[in-house]
mmCIF file of N, CA and C in Angstrom:
data_model
loop_
_atom_site.group_PDB
_atom_site.id
_atom_site.type_symbol
_atom_site.label_atom_id
_atom_site.label_comp_id
_atom_site.label_asym_id
_atom_site.label_seq_id
_atom_site.Cartn_x
_atom_site.Cartn_y
_atom_site.Cartn_z
ATOM 1 N N MET A 1 122.348 114.762 108.730
ATOM 2 C CA MET A 1 121.111 114.988 108.465
ATOM 3 C C MET A 1 120.196 113.804 108.922
ATOM 4 N N HIS A 2 119.506 113.597 109.452
ATOM 5 C CA HIS A 2 118.478 113.105 109.910
ATOM 6 C C HIS A 2 117.003 112.483 109.096
ATOM 7 N N PHE A 3 117.429 112.129 107.484
ATOM 8 C CA PHE A 3 116.791 112.185 106.899
ATOM 9 C C PHE A 3 115.779 110.985 106.469
ATOM 10 N N LYS A 4 114.586 110.416 106.912
ATOM 11 C CA LYS A 4 113.669 109.639 107.150
ATOM 12 C C LYS A 4 113.119 108.894 105.367
ATOM 13 N N SER A 5 113.876 108.233 104.456
ATOM 14 C CA SER A 5 112.743 108.420 103.549
ATOM 15 C C SER A 5 113.563 106.973 102.470
ATOM 16 N N SER A 6 112.318 106.452 101.456
ATOM 17 C CA SER A 6 113.259 105.344 100.644
ATOM 18 C C SER A 6 112.965 105.542 99.826
ATOM 19 N N THR A 7 113.958 104.678 98.668
ATOM 20 C CA THR A 7 113.727 104.603 97.283
ATOM 21 C C THR A 7 112.079 104.305 96.905
ATOM 22 N N TYR A 8 111.648 103.678 98.558
ATOM 23 C CA TYR A 8 110.174 103.065 98.120
ATOM 24 C C TYR A 8 109.309 104.190 97.527
ATOM 25 N N LEU A 9 109.398 104.977 98.423
ATOM 26 C CA LEU A 9 108.365 106.841 99.092
ATOM 27 C C LEU A 9 108.498 107.506 97.700
ATOM 28 N N LEU A 10 109.659 107.533 97.421
ATOM 29 C CA LEU A 10 110.522 108.088 95.997
ATOM 30 C C LEU A 10 109.609 108.022 94.660
ATOM 31 N N PHE A 11 109.496 106.309 94.486
ATOM 32 C CA PHE A 11 109.008 105.364 93.811
ATOM 33 C C PHE A 11 107.478 106.011 93.534
ATOM 34 N N ILE A 12 106.514 106.017 95.024
ATOM 35 C CA ILE A 12 104.982 105.536 94.930
ATOM 36 C C ILE A 12 104.508 107.247 95.424
ATOM 37 N N LEU A 13 105.414 108.170 95.655
ATOM 38 C CA LEU A 13 104.964 109.552 95.606
ATOM 39 C C LEU A 13 104.108 109.927 94.582
ATOM 40 N N PRO A 14 104.875 110.127 93.290
ATOM 41 C CA PRO A 14 103.597 110.773 92.252
ATOM 42 C C PRO A 14 102.196 109.548 92.172
ATOM 43 N N PHE A 15 102.275 108.719 92.504
ATOM 44 C CA PHE A 15 100.581 108.272 92.594
ATOM 45 C C PHE A 15 99.490 108.704 94.048
ATOM 46 N N LEU A 16 99.583 109.463 94.810
ATOM 47 C CA LEU A 16 99.719 109.125 96.074
ATOM 48 C C LEU A 16 98.620 110.217 96.248
ATOM 49 N N GLY A 17 99.030 111.363 95.109
ATOM 50 C CA GLY A 17 97.454 112.282 94.378
ATOM 51 C C GLY A 17 96.805 111.468 93.661
ATOM 52 N N PHE A 18 96.810 110.623 92.913
ATOM 53 C CA PHE A 18 95.588 109.724 92.672
ATOM 54 C C PHE A 18 94.833 109.144 93.816
ATOM 55 N N CYS A 19 95.473 107.988 94.956
ATOM 56 C CA CYS A 19 95.206 107.747 95.825
ATOM 57 C C CYS A 19 93.738 108.220 97.110
ATOM 58 N N GLN A 20 94.405 108.793 97.560
ATOM 59 C CA GLN A 20 93.610 109.845 98.260
ATOM 60 C C GLN A 20 93.221 111.526 98.401
ATOM 61 N N ASP A 21 92.059 111.602 98.641
ATOM 62 C CA ASP A 21 91.927 113.682 98.706
ATOM 63 C C ASP A 21 93.418 114.078 99.680
ATOM 64 N N GLN A 22 93.443 114.167 101.165
ATOM 65 C CA GLN A 22 94.646 114.151 101.814
ATOM 66 C C GLN A 22 95.742 114.036 101.205
ATOM 67 N N GLY A 23 96.641 114.495 101.295
ATOM 68 C CA GLY A 23 98.298 113.965 100.492
ATOM 69 C C GLY A 23 99.291 114.354 102.168
ATOM 70 N N GLY A 24 99.446 112.961 102.342
ATOM 71 C CA GLY A 24 100.724 113.432 103.524
ATOM 72 C C GLY A 24 100.131 112.156 104.357
ATOM 73 N N PRO A 25 100.571 112.301 105.451
ATOM 74 C CA PRO A 25 101.845 113.417 105.946
ATOM 75 C C PRO A 25 103.294 112.448 105.468
ATOM 76 N N TRP A 26 103.507 113.364 105.393
ATOM 77 C CA TRP A 26 104.920 113.346 104.865
ATOM 78 C C TRP A 26 106.235 114.116 106.300
ATOM 79 N N SER A 27 106.795 113.603 106.990
ATOM 80 C CA SER A 27 107.478 113.915 107.086
ATOM 81 C C SER A 27 109.065 114.543 107.056
ATOM 82 N N LEU A 28 109.715 115.489 107.241
ATOM 83 C CA LEU A 28 110.865 116.198 107.222
ATOM 84 C C LEU A 28 111.767 116.063 108.725
ATOM 85 N N TYR A 29 112.319 115.366 108.522
ATOM 86 C CA TYR A 29 113.349 115.109 110.035
ATOM 87 C C TYR A 29 114.494 115.966 109.900
ATOM 88 N N PHE A 30 115.257 117.385 111.628
ATOM 89 C CA PHE A 30 116.015 117.791 111.322
ATOM 90 C C PHE A 30 117.143 117.993 112.675
ATOM 91 N N GLU A 31 118.607 118.232 111.952
ATOM 92 C CA GLU A 31 119.476 118.033 113.397
ATOM 93 C C GLU A 31 118.961 118.328 115.214
ATOM 94 N N ASN A 32 119.367 118.125 115.413
ATOM 95 C CA ASN A 32 119.510 118.986 116.607
ATOM 96 C C ASN A 32 119.764 119.828 116.670
ATOM 97 N N ASP A 33 118.651 120.927 117.338
ATOM 98 C CA ASP A 33 118.721 122.703 116.975
ATOM 99 C C ASP A 33 118.427 123.560 115.913
ATOM 100 N N SER A 34 118.138 122.342 114.897
ATOM 101 C CA SER A 34 118.547 123.188 113.188
ATOM 102 C C SER A 34 117.448 123.321 112.651
ATOM 103 N N TYR A 35 117.372 124.237 112.009
ATOM 104 C CA TYR A 35 115.834 124.460 111.388
ATOM 105 C C TYR A 35 115.969 125.033 109.942
ATOM 106 N N ARG A 36 117.487 124.017 109.980
ATOM 107 C CA ARG A 36 118.047 124.875 108.139
ATOM 108 C C ARG A 36 117.183 123.522 107.759
ATOM 109 N N ILE A 37 117.190 123.906 105.423
ATOM 110 C CA ILE A 37 116.512 123.292 105.109
ATOM 111 C C ILE A 37 117.630 122.079 104.500
ATOM 112 N N THR A 38 118.150 120.843 104.334
ATOM 113 C CA THR A 38 119.413 120.764 104.177
ATOM 114 C C THR A 38 118.847 120.336 101.817
ATOM 115 N N ILE A 39 119.705 119.824 101.071
ATOM 116 C CA ILE A 39 119.745 119.554 100.124
ATOM 117 C C ILE A 39 118.743 118.919 99.824
ATOM 118 N N SER A 40 119.158 116.961 100.050
ATOM 119 C CA SER A 40 118.164 116.782 99.986
ATOM 120 C C SER A 40 116.468 116.633 100.443
ATOM 121 N N GLN A 41 116.344 117.035 101.788
ATOM 122 C CA GLN A 41 115.197 117.815 102.356
ATOM 123 C C GLN A 41 113.995 118.416 100.875
ATOM 124 N N LYS A 42 115.133 119.946 100.569
ATOM 125 C CA LYS A 42 114.842 120.237 99.534
ATOM 126 C C LYS A 42 114.266 119.510 97.947
ATOM 127 N N THR A 43 114.883 118.286 97.454
ATOM 128 C CA THR A 43 114.888 117.610 96.958
ATOM 129 C C THR A 43 113.328 117.017 97.435
ATOM 130 N N PHE A 44 112.849 116.224 98.022
ATOM 131 C CA PHE A 44 111.721 115.402 98.801
ATOM 132 C C PHE A 44 110.984 116.639 98.434
ATOM 133 N N ILE A 45 110.996 117.970 99.128
ATOM 134 C CA ILE A 45 109.884 118.643 99.172
ATOM 135 C C ILE A 45 109.251 119.437 97.201
ATOM 136 N N ASP A 46 110.476 119.246 96.609
ATOM 137 C CA ASP A 46 110.490 119.385 95.279
ATOM 138 C C ASP A 46 109.749 118.158 94.524
ATOM 139 N N SER A 47 109.693 117.118 94.705
ATOM 140 C CA SER A 47 109.019 116.057 94.538
ATOM 141 C C SER A 47 107.634 116.139 94.829
ATOM 142 N N ILE A 48 107.743 116.363 96.121
ATOM 143 C CA ILE A 48 106.132 116.489 96.954
ATOM 144 C C ILE A 48 105.022 117.641 95.938
ATOM 145 N N GLN A 49 106.084 118.351 95.824
ATOM 146 C CA GLN A 49 105.455 119.481 94.812
ATOM 147 C C GLN A 49 105.332 119.296 93.273
ATOM 148 N N GLU A 50 105.713 118.314 93.049
ATOM 149 C CA GLU A 50 105.680 118.318 91.772
ATOM 150 C C GLU A 50 104.633 117.049 91.253
ATOM 151 N N TYR A 51 104.898 116.409 91.531
ATOM 152 C CA TYR A 51 104.074 115.179 91.656
ATOM 153 C C TYR A 51 102.119 114.926 92.402
ATOM 154 N N SER A 52 102.421 115.950 93.280
ATOM 155 C CA SER A 52 101.107 115.960 94.330
ATOM 156 C C SER A 52 100.511 116.717 94.979
ATOM 157 N N LEU A 53 100.892 118.244 94.321
ATOM 158 C CA LEU A 53 100.624 119.510 94.281
ATOM 159 C C LEU A 53 100.320 120.152 93.394
ATOM 160 N N GLN A 54 98.682 120.873 93.385
ATOM 161 C CA GLN A 54 98.510 122.544 92.149
ATOM 162 C C GLN A 54 98.943 123.107 93.130
ATOM 163 N N LEU A 55 98.933 124.544 92.575
ATOM 164 C CA LEU A 55 99.021 125.646 93.009
ATOM 165 C C LEU A 55 98.025 126.044 93.743
ATOM 166 N N THR A 56 96.892 125.865 93.732
ATOM 167 C CA THR A 56 95.217 126.167 94.429
ATOM 168 C C THR A 56 95.132 125.087 95.529
ATOM 169 N N ASP A 57 95.798 123.633 95.899
ATOM 170 C CA ASP A 57 95.891 122.919 96.852
ATOM 171 C C ASP A 57 96.539 124.336 98.279
ATOM 172 N N SER A 58 95.440 123.336 99.323
ATOM 173 C CA SER A 58 96.010 123.553 100.921
ATOM 174 C C SER A 58 97.029 122.701 101.539
ATOM 175 N N ILE A 59 97.948 123.929 102.165
ATOM 176 C CA ILE A 59 99.269 123.067 102.995
ATOM 177 C C ILE A 59 99.376 123.290 104.052
ATOM 178 N N VAL A 60 99.216 122.436 104.971
ATOM 179 C CA VAL A 60 99.716 123.233 106.335
ATOM 180 C C VAL A 60 100.995 121.541 107.712
ATOM 181 N N LEU A 61 101.009 122.775 107.871
ATOM 182 C CA LEU A 61 102.887 122.199 108.221
ATOM 183 C C LEU A 61 102.784 121.858 109.510
ATOM 184 N N LYS A 62 102.934 121.102 110.535
ATOM 185 C CA LYS A 62 103.414 121.216 111.412
ATOM 186 C C LYS A 62 104.225 121.246 112.201
ATOM 187 N N GLY A 63 105.220 122.056 113.249
ATOM 188 C CA GLY A 63 106.646 121.865 112.896
ATOM 189 C C GLY A 63 106.547 121.028 114.777
ATOM 190 N N TYR A 64 107.863 120.467 115.095
ATOM 191 C CA TYR A 64 107.682 120.326 116.652
ATOM 192 C C TYR A 64 109.081 119.808 116.937
ATOM 193 N N ALA A 65 109.832 119.638 118.320
ATOM 194 C CA ALA A 65 110.875 120.062 118.187
ATOM 195 C C ALA A 65 111.345 119.173 119.650
ATOM 196 N N SER A 66 112.398 118.650 120.085
ATOM 197 C CA SER A 66 112.230 117.511 121.084
ATOM 198 C C SER A 66 113.058 118.051 122.005
ATOM 199 N N SER A 67 112.294 117.190 123.643
ATOM 200 C CA SER A 67 112.534 117.996 124.964
ATOM 201 C C SER A 67 113.629 118.598 125.299
ATOM 202 N N PRO A 68 114.957 118.358 124.935
ATOM 203 C CA PRO A 68 116.184 118.661 125.884
ATOM 204 C C PRO A 68 116.393 120.115 126.092
ATOM 205 N N ALA A 69 115.476 121.385 125.718
ATOM 206 C CA ALA A 69 115.761 122.441 125.600
ATOM 207 C C ALA A 69 114.486 122.914 126.575
ATOM 208 N N ASP A 70 114.763 124.259 126.859
ATOM 209 C CA ASP A 70 113.231 124.644 127.987
ATOM 210 C C ASP A 70 111.859 124.723 127.332
ATOM 211 N N SER A 71 110.919 124.696 127.193
ATOM 212 C CA SER A 71 109.989 124.504 126.378
ATOM 213 C C SER A 71 109.343 125.694 126.069
ATOM 214 N N THR A 72 109.800 126.733 125.834
ATOM 215 C CA THR A 72 110.038 127.825 125.356
ATOM 216 C C THR A 72 111.195 128.161 123.890
ATOM 217 N N TYR A 73 111.867 128.032 124.016
ATOM 218 C CA TYR A 73 113.185 127.925 123.269
ATOM 219 C C TYR A 73 112.393 127.000 121.961
ATOM 220 N N ASN A 74 112.149 125.763 122.370
ATOM 221 C CA ASN A 74 111.334 124.548 121.716
ATOM 222 C C ASN A 74 110.341 124.808 120.976
ATOM 223 N N LEU A 75 109.106 125.418 121.301
ATOM 224 C CA LEU A 75 107.982 126.141 120.382
ATOM 225 C C LEU A 75 108.872 127.088 119.608
ATOM 226 N N LYS A 76 109.494 127.953 120.201
ATOM 227 C CA LYS A 76 110.179 128.868 118.920
ATOM 228 C C LYS A 76 111.164 128.120 117.373
ATOM 229 N N LEU A 77 111.699 127.226 118.398
ATOM 230 C CA LEU A 77 113.052 126.561 117.531
ATOM 231 C C LEU A 77 111.471 125.730 116.715
ATOM 232 N N SER A 78 110.228 124.918 116.877
ATOM 233 C CA SER A 78 109.585 124.454 115.884
ATOM 234 C C SER A 78 108.818 125.062 114.791
ATOM 235 N N GLU A 79 108.560 126.523 115.189
ATOM 236 C CA GLU A 79 107.895 127.388 114.351
ATOM 237 C C GLU A 79 109.065 127.994 113.411
ATOM 238 N N ARG A 80 110.152 128.393 113.718
ATOM 239 C CA ARG A 80 111.518 128.842 112.740
ATOM 240 C C ARG A 80 111.309 127.141 111.346
ATOM 241 N N ARG A 81 111.495 125.492 112.475
ATOM 242 C CA ARG A 81 110.804 124.529 111.643
ATOM 243 C C ARG A 81 110.322 125.058 110.370
ATOM 244 N N ALA A 82 109.001 125.496 111.118
ATOM 245 C CA ALA A 82 107.827 125.102 110.175
ATOM 246 C C ALA A 82 107.806 125.819 109.023
ATOM 247 N N ASN A 83 108.520 127.507 109.473
ATOM 248 C CA ASN A 83 108.486 128.488 108.354
ATOM 249 C C ASN A 83 109.377 128.430 107.775
ATOM 250 N N SER A 84 110.804 126.985 107.609
ATOM 251 C CA SER A 84 111.481 127.110 107.523
ATOM 252 C C SER A 84 111.357 126.397 105.685
ATOM 253 N N VAL A 85 110.102 125.598 105.825
ATOM 254 C CA VAL A 85 109.785 124.143 105.182
ATOM 255 C C VAL A 85 108.771 125.675 103.984
ATOM 256 N N LYS A 86 107.655 126.298 104.891
ATOM 257 C CA LYS A 86 106.970 126.822 103.945
ATOM 258 C C LYS A 86 107.547 127.978 103.138
ATOM 259 N N LYS A 87 108.956 128.391 103.242
ATOM 260 C CA LYS A 87 109.601 128.950 102.445
ATOM 261 C C LYS A 87 109.225 128.718 100.988
ATOM 262 N N GLN A 88 109.974 127.015 100.603
ATOM 263 C CA GLN A 88 109.499 126.112 100.173
ATOM 264 C C GLN A 88 108.776 126.170 99.538
ATOM 265 N N PHE A 89 107.654 126.380 99.962
ATOM 266 C CA PHE A 89 106.320 126.280 99.521
ATOM 267 C C PHE A 89 105.506 127.727 98.519
ATOM 268 N N GLN A 90 105.972 128.586 98.110
ATOM 269 C CA GLN A 90 105.666 130.057 97.619
ATOM 270 C C GLN A 90 104.866 129.504 96.569
ATOM 271 N N GLY A 91 103.991 130.578 96.476
ATOM 272 C CA GLY A 91 102.880 130.522 95.317
ATOM 273 C C GLY A 91 101.618 129.608 95.265
ATOM 274 N N TYR A 92 101.515 129.044 96.395
ATOM 275 C CA TYR A 92 100.960 128.181 96.825
ATOM 276 C C TYR A 92 99.425 129.487 97.150
ATOM 277 N N THR A 93 98.033 128.570 97.443
ATOM 278 C CA THR A 93 97.206 129.683 97.360
ATOM 279 C C THR A 93 97.353 130.047 99.394
ATOM 280 N N THR A 94 96.880 128.610 100.014
ATOM 281 C CA THR A 94 96.824 128.315 101.606
ATOM 282 C C THR A 94 98.408 127.745 101.907
ATOM 283 N N ILE A 95 98.867 128.222 102.985
ATOM 284 C CA ILE A 95 99.306 127.351 103.503
ATOM 285 C C ILE A 95 100.079 127.786 105.177
ATOM 286 N N ILE A 96 99.383 126.948 105.706
ATOM 287 C CA ILE A 96 99.583 127.195 107.514
ATOM 288 C C ILE A 96 100.675 126.407 108.185
ATOM 289 N N ALA A 97 101.379 127.508 108.674
ATOM 290 C CA ALA A 97 103.063 126.723 109.365
ATOM 291 C C ALA A 97 102.410 127.151 111.242
ATOM 292 N N ASN A 98 102.624 126.113 111.819
ATOM 293 C CA ASN A 98 102.931 125.742 113.099
ATOM 294 C C ASN A 98 103.700 125.300 113.980
ATOM 295 N N GLY A 99 104.565 125.981 114.770
ATOM 296 C CA GLY A 99 105.008 125.492 115.861
ATOM 297 C C GLY A 99 103.936 124.491 116.855
ATOM 298 N N PHE A 100 104.482 123.679 117.457
ATOM 299 C CA PHE A 100 103.432 122.820 118.274
ATOM 300 C C PHE A 100 104.151 122.646 119.664
ATOM 301 N N GLY A 101 106.139 123.134 119.831
ATOM 302 C CA GLY A 101 106.746 122.787 120.637
ATOM 303 C C GLY A 101 108.018 121.816 120.721
ATOM 304 N N GLU A 102 107.510 121.129 122.087
ATOM 305 C CA GLU A 102 108.311 119.852 122.200
ATOM 306 C C GLU A 102 107.057 118.158 122.005
ATOM 307 N N LEU A 103 108.191 117.359 121.894
ATOM 308 C CA LEU A 103 107.524 116.302 121.433
ATOM 309 C C LEU A 103 108.018 115.653 122.618
ATOM 310 N N GLU A 104 107.467 114.546 123.962
ATOM 311 C CA GLU A 104 107.866 113.959 124.101
ATOM 312 C C GLU A 104 108.012 112.733 123.809
ATOM 313 N N GLY A 105 109.512 111.761 123.888
ATOM 314 C CA GLY A 105 110.047 110.452 123.020
ATOM 315 C C GLY A 105 111.064 110.082 122.685
ATOM 316 N N ASP A 106 111.074 109.713 121.266
ATOM 317 C CA ASP A 106 112.395 109.430 120.907
ATOM 318 C C ASP A 106 112.853 111.162 120.254
ATOM 319 N N GLU A 107 113.466 111.464 120.521
ATOM 320 C CA GLU A 107 114.064 112.879 119.675
ATOM 321 C C GLU A 107 114.762 112.767 118.180
ATOM 322 N N ASP A 108 115.160 111.998 118.219
ATOM 323 C CA ASP A 108 114.838 111.986 116.579
ATOM 324 C C ASP A 108 114.102 111.783 115.971
ATOM 325 N N GLU A 109 112.842 111.687 116.843
ATOM 326 C CA GLU A 109 111.396 111.243 115.875
ATOM 327 C C GLU A 109 110.467 113.427 116.040
ATOM 328 N N ASN A 110 111.163 113.474 117.146
ATOM 329 C CA ASN A 110 110.323 114.276 117.412
ATOM 330 C C ASN A 110 111.080 115.541 116.348
ATOM 331 N N ARG A 111 112.047 115.861 116.230
ATOM 332 C CA ARG A 111 112.637 117.065 115.839
ATOM 333 C C ARG A 111 111.980 116.934 114.331
ATOM 334 N N ARG A 112 111.038 117.216 113.721
ATOM 335 C CA ARG A 112 110.648 117.559 112.472
ATOM 336 C C ARG A 112 108.890 118.396 112.187
ATOM 337 N N VAL A 113 109.329 118.139 110.964
ATOM 338 C CA VAL A 113 107.822 118.917 110.327
ATOM 339 C C VAL A 113 107.212 118.131 108.969
ATOM 340 N N ASP A 114 105.750 117.723 109.781
ATOM 341 C CA ASP A 114 105.079 117.449 109.174
ATOM 342 C C ASP A 114 104.397 117.873 108.371
ATOM 343 N N ILE A 115 104.144 116.898 106.733
ATOM 344 C CA ILE A 115 103.384 117.845 105.761
ATOM 345 C C ILE A 115 102.033 117.086 105.590
ATOM 346 N N MET A 116 100.784 118.445 105.643
ATOM 347 C CA MET A 116 99.730 117.914 104.830
ATOM 348 C C MET A 116 99.228 118.212 104.078
ATOM 349 N N THR A 117 98.088 117.706 102.757
ATOM 350 C CA THR A 117 97.847 118.680 102.234
ATOM 351 C C THR A 117 96.700 117.837 101.670
ATOM 352 N N TRP A 118 95.899 119.353 101.163
ATOM 353 C CA TRP A 118 94.548 119.121 100.570
ATOM 354 C C TRP A 118 94.208 119.448 99.784
ATOM 355 N N PRO A 119 93.597 119.085 99.147
ATOM 356 C CA PRO A 119 93.071 119.612 97.423
ATOM 357 C C PRO A 119 91.796 120.813 97.321
ATOM 358 N N VAL A 120 91.587 121.427 96.816
ATOM 359 C CA VAL A 120 90.643 122.625 97.143
ATOM 360 C C VAL A 120 90.240 122.882 95.434
ATOM 361 N N TYR A 121 88.741 122.034 95.887
ATOM 362 C CA TYR A 121 87.969 121.913 94.310
ATOM 363 C C TYR A 121 87.128 123.669 93.975
ATOM 364 N N GLN A 122 87.053 123.650 92.512
ATOM 365 C CA GLN A 122 86.558 124.413 92.035
ATOM 366 C C GLN A 122 85.267 123.870 92.119
ATOM 367 N N GLU A 123 84.522 125.159 91.594
ATOM 368 C CA GLU A 123 82.783 124.662 91.561
ATOM 369 C C GLU A 123 82.996 124.892 89.959
ATOM 370 N N LYS A 124 81.669 123.774 89.861
ATOM 371 C CA LYS A 124 82.607 123.192 88.269
ATOM 372 C C LYS A 124 80.732 124.351 87.374
ATOM 373 N N SER A 125 81.177 124.605 86.123
ATOM 374 C CA SER A 125 80.271 125.308 85.895
ATOM 375 C C SER A 125 79.216 124.818 85.368
ATOM 376 N N ASP A 126 79.070 123.884 84.439
ATOM 377 C CA ASP A 126 77.783 122.850 84.117
ATOM 378 C C ASP A 126 76.950 123.150 84.700
ATOM 379 N N LYS A 127 75.866 123.672 83.271
ATOM 380 C CA LYS A 127 74.676 124.147 83.521
ATOM 381 C C LYS A 127 74.235 122.668 84.055
ATOM 382 N N ARG A 128 74.365 121.491 83.705
ATOM 383 C CA ARG A 128 73.573 120.831 84.099
ATOM 384 C C ARG A 128 73.243 120.236 85.663
ATOM 385 N N LEU A 129 74.480 121.042 86.203
ATOM 386 C CA LEU A 129 74.334 120.644 87.700
ATOM 387 C C LEU A 129 73.463 121.758 88.202
ATOM 388 N N ARG A 130 73.705 122.654 87.427
ATOM 389 C CA ARG A 130 72.131 123.535 88.166
ATOM 390 C C ARG A 130 71.099 123.631 88.000
ATOM 391 N N GLN A 131 70.705 122.610 87.735
ATOM 392 C CA GLN A 131 69.387 122.357 87.508
ATOM 393 C C GLN A 131 68.294 121.854 88.693
ATOM 394 N N ASN A 132 69.073 121.492 89.152
ATOM 395 C CA ASN A 132 68.225 120.486 90.634
ATOM 396 C C ASN A 132 68.403 121.279 91.182
#
């Protein structure tokens, strides 16, 4: 498994939700020709959900593949990767998962799913706000 994270990232992850409106992007890296979620990836996803998300947040997942196979196969593989990550985020209001196929460059870096989140703000029912 090729998983890029560090103890530092796991340490600061709880604080990311307090620092910015958009969460992430975080990236999950996959083995060649694989879309299976590993135990360490599941743990990482769980920590994102626990410390950085609310059920009303919007989640965007972007899957990618490296270029050794043909472009049609890579598009399907990138979609499978995005959808396998999507299954880990069940219960959220808005989840968009898309595959974008192959990328040129470092093959290890390109076999990934990027995770981005945005909070969905609820309209406040405070009467003072409606007086304007």
